[in-house]
Tab-separated table of N, CA and C and ligand atoms in Angstrom:
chain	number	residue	atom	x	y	z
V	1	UNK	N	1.939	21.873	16.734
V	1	UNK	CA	1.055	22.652	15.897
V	1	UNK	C	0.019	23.404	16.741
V	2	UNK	N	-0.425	23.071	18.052
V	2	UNK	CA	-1.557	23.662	18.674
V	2	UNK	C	-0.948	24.898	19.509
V	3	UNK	N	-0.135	24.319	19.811
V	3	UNK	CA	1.154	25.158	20.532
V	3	UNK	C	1.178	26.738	19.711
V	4	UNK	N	1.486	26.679	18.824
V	4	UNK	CA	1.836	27.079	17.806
V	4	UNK	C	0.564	27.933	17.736
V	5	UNK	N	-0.690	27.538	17.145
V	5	UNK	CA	-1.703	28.027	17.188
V	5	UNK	C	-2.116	28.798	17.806
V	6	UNK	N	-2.479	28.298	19.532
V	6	UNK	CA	-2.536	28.966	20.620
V	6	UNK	C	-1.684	30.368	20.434
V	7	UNK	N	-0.284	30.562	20.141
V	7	UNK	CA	0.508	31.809	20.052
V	7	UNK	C	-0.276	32.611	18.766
V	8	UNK	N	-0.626	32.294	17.978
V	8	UNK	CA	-1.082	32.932	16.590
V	8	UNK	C	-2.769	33.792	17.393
V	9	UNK	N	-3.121	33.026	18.351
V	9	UNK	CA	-4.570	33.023	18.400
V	9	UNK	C	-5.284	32.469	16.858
V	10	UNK	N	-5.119	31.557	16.683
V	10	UNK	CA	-5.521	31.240	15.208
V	10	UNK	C	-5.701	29.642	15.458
V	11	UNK	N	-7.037	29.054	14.673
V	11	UNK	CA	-7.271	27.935	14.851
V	11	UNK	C	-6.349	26.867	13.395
V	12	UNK	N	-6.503	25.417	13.677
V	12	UNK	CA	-5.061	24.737	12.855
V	12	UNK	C	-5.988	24.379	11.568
V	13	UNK	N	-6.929	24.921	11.585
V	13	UNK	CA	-7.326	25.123	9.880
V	13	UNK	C	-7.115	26.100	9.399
V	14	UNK	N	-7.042	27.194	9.795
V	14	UNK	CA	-6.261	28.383	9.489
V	14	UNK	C	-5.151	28.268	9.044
V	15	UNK	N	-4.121	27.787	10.295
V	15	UNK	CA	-2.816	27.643	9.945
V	15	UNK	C	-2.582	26.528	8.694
V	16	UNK	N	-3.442	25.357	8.798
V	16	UNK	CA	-3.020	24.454	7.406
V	16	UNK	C	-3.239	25.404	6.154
V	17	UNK	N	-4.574	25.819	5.924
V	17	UNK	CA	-4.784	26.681	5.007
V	17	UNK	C	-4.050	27.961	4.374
V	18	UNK	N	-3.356	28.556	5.664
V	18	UNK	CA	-2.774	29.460	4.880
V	18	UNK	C	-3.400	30.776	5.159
V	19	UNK	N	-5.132	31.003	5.660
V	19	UNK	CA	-5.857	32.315	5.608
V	19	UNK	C	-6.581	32.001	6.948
V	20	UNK	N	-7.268	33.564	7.397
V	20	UNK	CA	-8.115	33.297	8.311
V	20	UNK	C	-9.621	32.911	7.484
V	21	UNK	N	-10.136	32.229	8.739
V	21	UNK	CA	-11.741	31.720	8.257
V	21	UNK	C	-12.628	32.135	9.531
V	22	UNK	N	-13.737	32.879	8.830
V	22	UNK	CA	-14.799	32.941	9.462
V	22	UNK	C	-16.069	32.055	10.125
V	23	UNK	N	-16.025	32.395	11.164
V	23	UNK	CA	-16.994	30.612	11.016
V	23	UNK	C	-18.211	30.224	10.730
V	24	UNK	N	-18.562	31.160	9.485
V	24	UNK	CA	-19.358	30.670	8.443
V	24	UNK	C	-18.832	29.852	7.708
V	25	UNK	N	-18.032	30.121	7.178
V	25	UNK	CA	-17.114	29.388	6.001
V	25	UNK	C	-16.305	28.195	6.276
V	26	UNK	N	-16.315	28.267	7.693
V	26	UNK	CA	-15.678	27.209	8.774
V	26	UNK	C	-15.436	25.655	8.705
V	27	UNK	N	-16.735	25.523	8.152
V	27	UNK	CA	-17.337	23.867	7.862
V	27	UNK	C	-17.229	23.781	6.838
V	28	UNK	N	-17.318	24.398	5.717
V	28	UNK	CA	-16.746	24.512	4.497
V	28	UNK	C	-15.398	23.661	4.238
V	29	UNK	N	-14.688	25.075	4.649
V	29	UNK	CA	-12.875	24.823	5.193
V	29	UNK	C	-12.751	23.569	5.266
V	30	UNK	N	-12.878	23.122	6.597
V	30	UNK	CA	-12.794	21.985	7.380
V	30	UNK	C	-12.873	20.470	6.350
V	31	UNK	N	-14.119	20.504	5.372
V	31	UNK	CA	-14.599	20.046	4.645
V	31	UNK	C	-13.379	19.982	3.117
V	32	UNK	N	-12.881	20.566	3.118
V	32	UNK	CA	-12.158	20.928	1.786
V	32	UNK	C	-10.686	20.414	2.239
V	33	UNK	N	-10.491	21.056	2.990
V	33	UNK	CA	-9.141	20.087	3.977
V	33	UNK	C	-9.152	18.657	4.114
V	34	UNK	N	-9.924	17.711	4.535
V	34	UNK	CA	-10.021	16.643	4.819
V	34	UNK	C	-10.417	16.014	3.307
V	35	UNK	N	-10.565	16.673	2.350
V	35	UNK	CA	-10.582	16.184	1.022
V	35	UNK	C	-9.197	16.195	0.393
V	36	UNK	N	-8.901	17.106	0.648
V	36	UNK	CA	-7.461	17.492	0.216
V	36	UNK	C	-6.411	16.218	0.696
V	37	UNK	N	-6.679	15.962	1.994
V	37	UNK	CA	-5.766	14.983	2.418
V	37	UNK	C	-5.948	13.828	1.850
V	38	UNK	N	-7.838	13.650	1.987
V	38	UNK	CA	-8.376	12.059	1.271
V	38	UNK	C	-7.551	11.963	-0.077
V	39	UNK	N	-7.079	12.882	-0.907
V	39	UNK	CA	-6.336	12.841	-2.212
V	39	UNK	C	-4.980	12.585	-1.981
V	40	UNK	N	-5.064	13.308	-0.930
V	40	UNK	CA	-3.867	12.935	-1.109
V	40	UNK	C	-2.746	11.749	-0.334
V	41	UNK	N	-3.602	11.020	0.304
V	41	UNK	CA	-3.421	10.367	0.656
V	41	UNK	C	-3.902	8.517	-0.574
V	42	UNK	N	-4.582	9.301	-1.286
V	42	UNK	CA	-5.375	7.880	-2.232
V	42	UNK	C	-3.879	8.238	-3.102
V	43	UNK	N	-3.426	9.784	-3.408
V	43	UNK	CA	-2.229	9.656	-4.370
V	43	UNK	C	-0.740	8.682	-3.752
V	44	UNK	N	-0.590	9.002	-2.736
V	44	UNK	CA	0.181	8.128	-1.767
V	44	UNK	C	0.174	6.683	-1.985
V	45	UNK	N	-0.992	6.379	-2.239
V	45	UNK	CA	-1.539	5.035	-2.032
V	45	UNK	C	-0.972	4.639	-3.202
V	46	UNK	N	-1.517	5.307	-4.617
V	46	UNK	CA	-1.334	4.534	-5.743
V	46	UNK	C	-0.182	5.112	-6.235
V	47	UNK	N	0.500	6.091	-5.366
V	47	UNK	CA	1.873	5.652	-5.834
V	47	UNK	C	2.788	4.385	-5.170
V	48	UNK	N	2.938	3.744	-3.654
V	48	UNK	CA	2.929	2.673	-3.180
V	48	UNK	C	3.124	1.278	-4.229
V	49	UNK	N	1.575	1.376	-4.591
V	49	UNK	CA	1.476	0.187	-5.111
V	49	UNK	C	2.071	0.219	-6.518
V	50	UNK	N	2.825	1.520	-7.063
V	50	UNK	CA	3.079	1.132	-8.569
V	50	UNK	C	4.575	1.240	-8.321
V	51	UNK	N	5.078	1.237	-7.078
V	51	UNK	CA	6.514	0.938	-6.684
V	51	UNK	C	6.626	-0.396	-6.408
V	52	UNK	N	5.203	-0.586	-5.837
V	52	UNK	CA	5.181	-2.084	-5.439
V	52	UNK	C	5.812	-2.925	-6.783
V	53	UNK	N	5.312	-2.439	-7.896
V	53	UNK	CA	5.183	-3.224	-9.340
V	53	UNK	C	6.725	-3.257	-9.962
V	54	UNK	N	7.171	-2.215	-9.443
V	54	UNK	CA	8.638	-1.803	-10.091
V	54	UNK	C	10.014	-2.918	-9.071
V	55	UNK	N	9.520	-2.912	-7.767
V	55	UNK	CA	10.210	-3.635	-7.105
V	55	UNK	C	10.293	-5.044	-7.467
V	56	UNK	N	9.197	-5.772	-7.674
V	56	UNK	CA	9.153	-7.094	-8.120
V	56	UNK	C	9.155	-7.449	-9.283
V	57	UNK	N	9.098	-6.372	-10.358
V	57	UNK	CA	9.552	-6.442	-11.789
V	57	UNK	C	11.110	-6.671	-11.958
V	58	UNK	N	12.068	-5.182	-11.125
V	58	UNK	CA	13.077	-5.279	-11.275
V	58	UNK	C	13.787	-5.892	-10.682
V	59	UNK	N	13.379	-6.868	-9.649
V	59	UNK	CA	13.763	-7.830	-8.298
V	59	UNK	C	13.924	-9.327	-9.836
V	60	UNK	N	12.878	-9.767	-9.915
V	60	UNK	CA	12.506	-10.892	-10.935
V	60	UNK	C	13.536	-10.657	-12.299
V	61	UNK	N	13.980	-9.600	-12.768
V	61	UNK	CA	14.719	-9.338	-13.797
V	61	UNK	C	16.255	-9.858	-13.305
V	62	UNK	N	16.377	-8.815	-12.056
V	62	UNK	CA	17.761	-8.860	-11.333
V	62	UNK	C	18.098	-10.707	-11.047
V	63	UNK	N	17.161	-11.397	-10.640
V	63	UNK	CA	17.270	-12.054	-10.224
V	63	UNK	C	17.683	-13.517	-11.467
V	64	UNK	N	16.700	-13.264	-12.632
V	64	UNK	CA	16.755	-13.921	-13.596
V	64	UNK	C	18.237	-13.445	-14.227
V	65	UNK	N	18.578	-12.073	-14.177
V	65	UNK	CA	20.340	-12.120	-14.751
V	65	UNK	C	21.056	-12.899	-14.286
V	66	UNK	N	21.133	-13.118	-13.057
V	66	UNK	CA	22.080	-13.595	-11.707
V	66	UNK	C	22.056	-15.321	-12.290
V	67	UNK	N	21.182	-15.554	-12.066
V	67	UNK	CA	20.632	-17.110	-12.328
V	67	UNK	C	21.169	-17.390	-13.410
V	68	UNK	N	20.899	-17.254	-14.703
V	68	UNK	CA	21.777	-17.266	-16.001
V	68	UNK	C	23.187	-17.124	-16.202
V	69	UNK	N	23.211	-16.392	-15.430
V	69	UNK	CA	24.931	-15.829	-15.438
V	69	UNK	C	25.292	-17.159	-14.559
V	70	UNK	N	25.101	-17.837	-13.796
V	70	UNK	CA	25.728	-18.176	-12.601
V	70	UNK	C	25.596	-19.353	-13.223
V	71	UNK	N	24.534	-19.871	-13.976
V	71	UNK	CA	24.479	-21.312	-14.972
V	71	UNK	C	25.816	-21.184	-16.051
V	72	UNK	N	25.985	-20.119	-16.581
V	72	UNK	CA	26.743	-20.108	-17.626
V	72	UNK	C	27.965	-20.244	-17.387
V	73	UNK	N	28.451	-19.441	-16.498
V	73	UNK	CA	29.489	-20.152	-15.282
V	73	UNK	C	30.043	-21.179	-14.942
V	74	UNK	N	28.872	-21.702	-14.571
V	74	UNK	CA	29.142	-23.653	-13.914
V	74	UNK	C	29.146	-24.193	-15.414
V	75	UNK	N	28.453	-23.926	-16.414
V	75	UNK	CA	28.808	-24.635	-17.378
V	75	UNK	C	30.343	-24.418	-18.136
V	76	UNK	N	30.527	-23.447	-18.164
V	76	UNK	CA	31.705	-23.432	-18.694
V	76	UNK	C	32.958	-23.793	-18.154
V	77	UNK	N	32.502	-23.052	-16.556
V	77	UNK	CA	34.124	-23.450	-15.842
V	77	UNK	C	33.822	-24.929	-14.859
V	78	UNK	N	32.727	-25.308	-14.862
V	78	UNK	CA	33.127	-26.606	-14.315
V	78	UNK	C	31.892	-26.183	-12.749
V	79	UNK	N	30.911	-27.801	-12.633
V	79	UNK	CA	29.795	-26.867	-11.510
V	79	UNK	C	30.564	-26.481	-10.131
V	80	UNK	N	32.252	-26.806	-9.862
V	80	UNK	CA	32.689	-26.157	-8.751
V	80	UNK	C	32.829	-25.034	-8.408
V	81	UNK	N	32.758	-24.073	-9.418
V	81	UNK	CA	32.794	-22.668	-9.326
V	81	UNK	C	32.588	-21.708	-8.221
V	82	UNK	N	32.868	-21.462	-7.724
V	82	UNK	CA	32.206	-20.856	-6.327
V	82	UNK	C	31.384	-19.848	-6.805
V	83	UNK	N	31.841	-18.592	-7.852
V	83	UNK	CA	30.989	-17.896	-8.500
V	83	UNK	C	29.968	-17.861	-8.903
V	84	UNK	N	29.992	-19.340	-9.392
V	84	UNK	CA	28.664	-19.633	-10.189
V	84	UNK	C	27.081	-20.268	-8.908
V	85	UNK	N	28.033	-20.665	-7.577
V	85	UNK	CA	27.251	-20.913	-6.389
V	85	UNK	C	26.444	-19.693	-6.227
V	86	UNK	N	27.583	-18.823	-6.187
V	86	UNK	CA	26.840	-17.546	-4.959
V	86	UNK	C	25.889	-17.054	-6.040
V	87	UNK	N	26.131	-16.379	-7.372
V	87	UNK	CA	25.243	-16.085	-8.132
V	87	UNK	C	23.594	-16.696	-8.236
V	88	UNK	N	23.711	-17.774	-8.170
V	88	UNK	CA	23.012	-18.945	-8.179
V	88	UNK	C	22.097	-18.571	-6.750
V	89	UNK	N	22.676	-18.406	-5.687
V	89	UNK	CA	21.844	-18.528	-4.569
V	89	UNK	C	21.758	-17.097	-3.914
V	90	UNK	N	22.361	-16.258	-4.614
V	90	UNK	CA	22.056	-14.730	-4.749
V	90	UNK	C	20.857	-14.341	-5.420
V	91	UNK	N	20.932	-15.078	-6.582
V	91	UNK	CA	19.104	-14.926	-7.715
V	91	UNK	C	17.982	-15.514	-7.080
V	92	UNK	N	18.036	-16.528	-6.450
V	92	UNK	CA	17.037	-17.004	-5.833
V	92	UNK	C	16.491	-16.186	-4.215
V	93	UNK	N	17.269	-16.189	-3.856
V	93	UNK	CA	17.098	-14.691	-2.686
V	93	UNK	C	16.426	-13.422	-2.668
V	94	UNK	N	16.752	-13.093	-4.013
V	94	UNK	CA	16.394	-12.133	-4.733
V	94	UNK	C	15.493	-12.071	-4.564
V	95	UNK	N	14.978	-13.099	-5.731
V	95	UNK	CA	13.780	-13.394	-6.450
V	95	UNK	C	12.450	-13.558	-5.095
V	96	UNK	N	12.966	-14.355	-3.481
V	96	UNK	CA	12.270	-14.144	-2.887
V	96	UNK	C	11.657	-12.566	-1.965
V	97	UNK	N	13.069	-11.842	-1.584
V	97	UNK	CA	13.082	-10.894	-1.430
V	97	UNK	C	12.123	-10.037	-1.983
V	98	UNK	N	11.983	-9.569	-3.149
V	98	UNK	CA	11.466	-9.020	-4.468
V	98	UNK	C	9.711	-8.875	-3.789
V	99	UNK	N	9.712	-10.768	-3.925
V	99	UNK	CA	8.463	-11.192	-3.665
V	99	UNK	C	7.903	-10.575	-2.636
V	100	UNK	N	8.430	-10.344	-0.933
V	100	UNK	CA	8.060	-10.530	0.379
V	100	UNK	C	7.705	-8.839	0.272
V	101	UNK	N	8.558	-8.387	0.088
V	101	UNK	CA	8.801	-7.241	-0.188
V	101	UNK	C	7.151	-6.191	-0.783
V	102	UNK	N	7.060	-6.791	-2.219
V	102	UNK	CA	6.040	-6.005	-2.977
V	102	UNK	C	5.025	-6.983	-2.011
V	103	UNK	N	4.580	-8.052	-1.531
V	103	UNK	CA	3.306	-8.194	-0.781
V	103	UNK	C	3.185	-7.909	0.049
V	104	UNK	N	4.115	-7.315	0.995
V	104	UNK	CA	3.995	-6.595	2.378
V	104	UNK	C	3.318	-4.800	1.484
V	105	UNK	N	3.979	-4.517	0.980
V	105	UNK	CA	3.218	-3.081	0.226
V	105	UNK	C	2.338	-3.538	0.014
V	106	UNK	N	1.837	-4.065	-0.355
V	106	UNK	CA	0.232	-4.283	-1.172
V	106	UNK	C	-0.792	-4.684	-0.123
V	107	UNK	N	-0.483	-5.588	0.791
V	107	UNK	CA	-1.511	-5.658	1.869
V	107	UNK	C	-1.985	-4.961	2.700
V	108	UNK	N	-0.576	-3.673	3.342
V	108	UNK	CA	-0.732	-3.081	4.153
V	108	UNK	C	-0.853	-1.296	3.333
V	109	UNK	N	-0.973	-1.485	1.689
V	109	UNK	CA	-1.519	-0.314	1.405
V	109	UNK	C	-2.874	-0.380	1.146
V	110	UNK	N	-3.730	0.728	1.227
V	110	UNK	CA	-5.158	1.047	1.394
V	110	UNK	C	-5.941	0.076	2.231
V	111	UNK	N	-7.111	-0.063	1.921
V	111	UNK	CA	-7.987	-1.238	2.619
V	111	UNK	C	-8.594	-2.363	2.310
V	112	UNK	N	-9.501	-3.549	2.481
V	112	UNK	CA	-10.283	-4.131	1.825
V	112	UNK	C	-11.671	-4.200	2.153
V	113	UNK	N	-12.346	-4.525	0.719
V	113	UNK	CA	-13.915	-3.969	1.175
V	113	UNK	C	-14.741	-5.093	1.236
V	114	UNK	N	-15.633	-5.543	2.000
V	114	UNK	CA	-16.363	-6.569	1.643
V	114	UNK	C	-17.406	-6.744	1.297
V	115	UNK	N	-17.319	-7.946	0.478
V	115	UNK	CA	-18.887	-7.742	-0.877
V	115	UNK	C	-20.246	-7.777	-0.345
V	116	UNK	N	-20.060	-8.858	1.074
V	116	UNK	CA	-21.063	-8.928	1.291
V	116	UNK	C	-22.113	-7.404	2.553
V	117	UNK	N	-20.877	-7.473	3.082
V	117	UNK	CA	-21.858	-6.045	4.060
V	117	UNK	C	-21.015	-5.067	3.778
V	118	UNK	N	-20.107	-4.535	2.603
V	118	UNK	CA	-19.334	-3.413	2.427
V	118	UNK	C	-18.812	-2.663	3.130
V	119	UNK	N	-18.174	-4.062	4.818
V	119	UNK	CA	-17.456	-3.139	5.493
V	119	UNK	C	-15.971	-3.297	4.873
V	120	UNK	N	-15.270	-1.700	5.488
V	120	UNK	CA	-13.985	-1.535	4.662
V	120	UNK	C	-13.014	-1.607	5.656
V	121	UNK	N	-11.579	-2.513	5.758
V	121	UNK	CA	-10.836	-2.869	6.692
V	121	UNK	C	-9.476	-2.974	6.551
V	122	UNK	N	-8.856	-2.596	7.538
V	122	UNK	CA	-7.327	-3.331	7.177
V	122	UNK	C	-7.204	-4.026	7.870
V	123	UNK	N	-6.613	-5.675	6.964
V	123	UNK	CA	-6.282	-6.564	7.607
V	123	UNK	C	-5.903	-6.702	8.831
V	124	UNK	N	-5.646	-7.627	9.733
V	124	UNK	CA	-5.541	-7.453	10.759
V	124	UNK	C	-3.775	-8.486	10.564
V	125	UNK	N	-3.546	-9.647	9.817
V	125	UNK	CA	-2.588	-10.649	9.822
V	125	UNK	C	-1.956	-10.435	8.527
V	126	UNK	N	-0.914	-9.975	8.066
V	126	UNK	CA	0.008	-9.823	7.297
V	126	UNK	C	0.451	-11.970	6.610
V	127	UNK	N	0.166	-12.467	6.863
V	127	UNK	CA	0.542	-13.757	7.064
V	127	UNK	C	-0.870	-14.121	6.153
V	128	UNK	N	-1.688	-13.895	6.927
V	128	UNK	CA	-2.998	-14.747	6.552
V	128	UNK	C	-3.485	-14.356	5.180
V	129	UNK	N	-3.478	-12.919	4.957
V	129	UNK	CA	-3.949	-11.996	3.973
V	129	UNK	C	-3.070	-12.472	2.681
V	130	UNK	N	-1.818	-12.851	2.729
V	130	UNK	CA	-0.385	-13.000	2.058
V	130	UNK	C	-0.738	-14.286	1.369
V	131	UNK	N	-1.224	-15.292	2.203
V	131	UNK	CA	-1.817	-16.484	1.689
V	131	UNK	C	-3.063	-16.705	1.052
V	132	UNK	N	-4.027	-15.907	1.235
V	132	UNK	CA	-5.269	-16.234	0.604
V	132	UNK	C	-5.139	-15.959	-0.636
V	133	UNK	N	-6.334	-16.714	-1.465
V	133	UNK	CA	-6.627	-16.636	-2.745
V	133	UNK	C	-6.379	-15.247	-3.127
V	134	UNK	N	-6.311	-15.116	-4.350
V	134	UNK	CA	-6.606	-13.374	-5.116
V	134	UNK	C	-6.509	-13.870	-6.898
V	135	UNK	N	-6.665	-12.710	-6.935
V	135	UNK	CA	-6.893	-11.941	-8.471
V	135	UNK	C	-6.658	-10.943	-8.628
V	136	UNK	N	-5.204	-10.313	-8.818
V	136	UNK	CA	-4.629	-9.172	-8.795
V	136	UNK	C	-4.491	-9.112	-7.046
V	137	UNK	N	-5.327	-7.567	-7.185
V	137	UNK	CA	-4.944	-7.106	-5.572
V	137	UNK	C	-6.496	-7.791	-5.102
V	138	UNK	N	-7.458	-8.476	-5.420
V	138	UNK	CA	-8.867	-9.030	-4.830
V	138	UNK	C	-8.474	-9.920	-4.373
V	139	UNK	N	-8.584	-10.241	-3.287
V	139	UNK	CA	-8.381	-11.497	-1.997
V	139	UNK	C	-9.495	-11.882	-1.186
V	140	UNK	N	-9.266	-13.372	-1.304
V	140	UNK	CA	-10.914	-14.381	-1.330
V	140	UNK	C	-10.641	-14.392	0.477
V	141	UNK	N	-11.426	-13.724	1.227
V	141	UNK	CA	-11.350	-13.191	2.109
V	141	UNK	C	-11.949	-13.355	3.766
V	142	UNK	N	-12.017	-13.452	4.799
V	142	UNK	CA	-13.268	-13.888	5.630
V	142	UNK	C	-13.341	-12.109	6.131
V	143	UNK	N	-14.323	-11.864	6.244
V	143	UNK	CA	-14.943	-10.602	6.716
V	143	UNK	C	-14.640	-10.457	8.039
V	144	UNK	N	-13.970	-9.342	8.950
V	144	UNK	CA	-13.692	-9.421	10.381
V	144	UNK	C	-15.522	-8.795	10.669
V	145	UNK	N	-16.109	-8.351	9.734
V	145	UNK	CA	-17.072	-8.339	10.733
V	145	UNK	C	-18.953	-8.917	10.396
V	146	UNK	N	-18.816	-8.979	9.218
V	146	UNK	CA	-19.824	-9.905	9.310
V	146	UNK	C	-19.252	-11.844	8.862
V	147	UNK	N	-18.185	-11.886	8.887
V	147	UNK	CA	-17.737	-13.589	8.950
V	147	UNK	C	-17.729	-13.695	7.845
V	148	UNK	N	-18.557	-13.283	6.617
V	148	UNK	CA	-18.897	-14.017	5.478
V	148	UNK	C	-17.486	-14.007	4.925
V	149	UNK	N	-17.259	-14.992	4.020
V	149	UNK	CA	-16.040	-15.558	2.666
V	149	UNK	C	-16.608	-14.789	1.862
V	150	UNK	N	-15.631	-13.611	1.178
V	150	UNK	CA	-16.004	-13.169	-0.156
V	150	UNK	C	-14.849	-12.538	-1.089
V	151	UNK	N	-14.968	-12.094	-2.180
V	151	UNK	CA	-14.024	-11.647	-2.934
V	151	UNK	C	-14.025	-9.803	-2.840
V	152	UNK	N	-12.987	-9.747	-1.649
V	152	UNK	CA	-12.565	-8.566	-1.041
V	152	UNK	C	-11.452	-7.656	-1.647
V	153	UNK	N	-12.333	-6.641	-2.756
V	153	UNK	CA	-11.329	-5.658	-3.743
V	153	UNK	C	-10.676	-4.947	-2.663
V	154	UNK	N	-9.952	-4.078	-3.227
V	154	UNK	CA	-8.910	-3.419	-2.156
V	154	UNK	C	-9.270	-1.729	-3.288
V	155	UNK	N	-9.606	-1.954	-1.416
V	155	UNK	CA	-9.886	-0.020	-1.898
V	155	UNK	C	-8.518	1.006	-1.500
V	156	UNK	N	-8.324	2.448	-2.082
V	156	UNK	CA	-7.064	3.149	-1.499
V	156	UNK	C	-8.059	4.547	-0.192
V	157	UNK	N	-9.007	4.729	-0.256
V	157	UNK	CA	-9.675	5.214	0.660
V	157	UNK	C	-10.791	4.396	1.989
V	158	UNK	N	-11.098	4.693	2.926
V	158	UNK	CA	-12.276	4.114	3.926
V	158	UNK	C	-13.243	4.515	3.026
V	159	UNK	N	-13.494	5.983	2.610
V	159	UNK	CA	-14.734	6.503	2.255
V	159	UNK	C	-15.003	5.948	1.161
V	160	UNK	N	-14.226	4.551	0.331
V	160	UNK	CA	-15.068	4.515	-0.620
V	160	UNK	C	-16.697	3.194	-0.586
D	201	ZN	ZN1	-18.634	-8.323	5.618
């Protein structure tokens, strides 16, 4: 892109934008751009997490067919079934899958904020974060930077 620029003689707010800018209007620009992204990047976000919702909805569904089916199976034809095994340990797979799956999205989308000195962070341990308490997406939390334990909402921007 600078590359690029450099040949235009044109700076890469220009080129994102589309027009030349004067550099009055400059900081403006600049300003309106980096909003543009903040959106669109928070839209990113909360689309993420409402895939997140669809994955472990339709993971838990998939998984609950499988399971049923695979009981109904062993009951009818006898619990040797091999069919009724794999089904059986296909739903439960699933069902974890599903799980690992939508909490890896959810931890590692947007940030978390903390109550007590409102610094805003991304986790640092996929593991640790996965295990702590919550309430929805709020996770009972230790602060990387002032230490304190608190109930750490999850923001989709830094700036908020
Ligand atoms: Zn803190």
């Amino acid at each position: 892109m600078l590359e690029l620029c450099g040949l235009l003689k044109i700076n890469v707010n220009e080129l994102l934008s589309g027009e030349h800018i004067d550099m009055e209007s400059y900081n403006s620009k600049s300003e309106e751009l980096i909003l543009n992204l903040r959106t669109e990047n928070e839209n990113y976000a909360k689309r993420l997490l409402r895939t997140e919702v669809y994955i472990v909805v339709i993971g838990i569904a998939a998984s609950l067919i499988m399971t049923i089916a695979g009981v109904i199976i062993a009951v009818k034809n006898g619990e040797g079934d091999p069919l009724a095994a794999v089904l059986i340990v296909l739903g439960c797979l699933l069902v974890v899958a599903a799980a690992l799956i939508g909490l890896g999205i959810e931890v590692k989308t947007g940030y978390y904020k903390c109550e007590e000195c409102g610094h805003v962070y991304k986790p640092s341990s996929l593991l640790k974060t996965s295990f702590a308490m919550h309430i929805n997406t709020t996770r009972y939390m230790k602060c990387p930077k002032c230490g304190k334990k608190s109930w750490q909402k999850k923001v989709l921007t830094k700036e908020n």
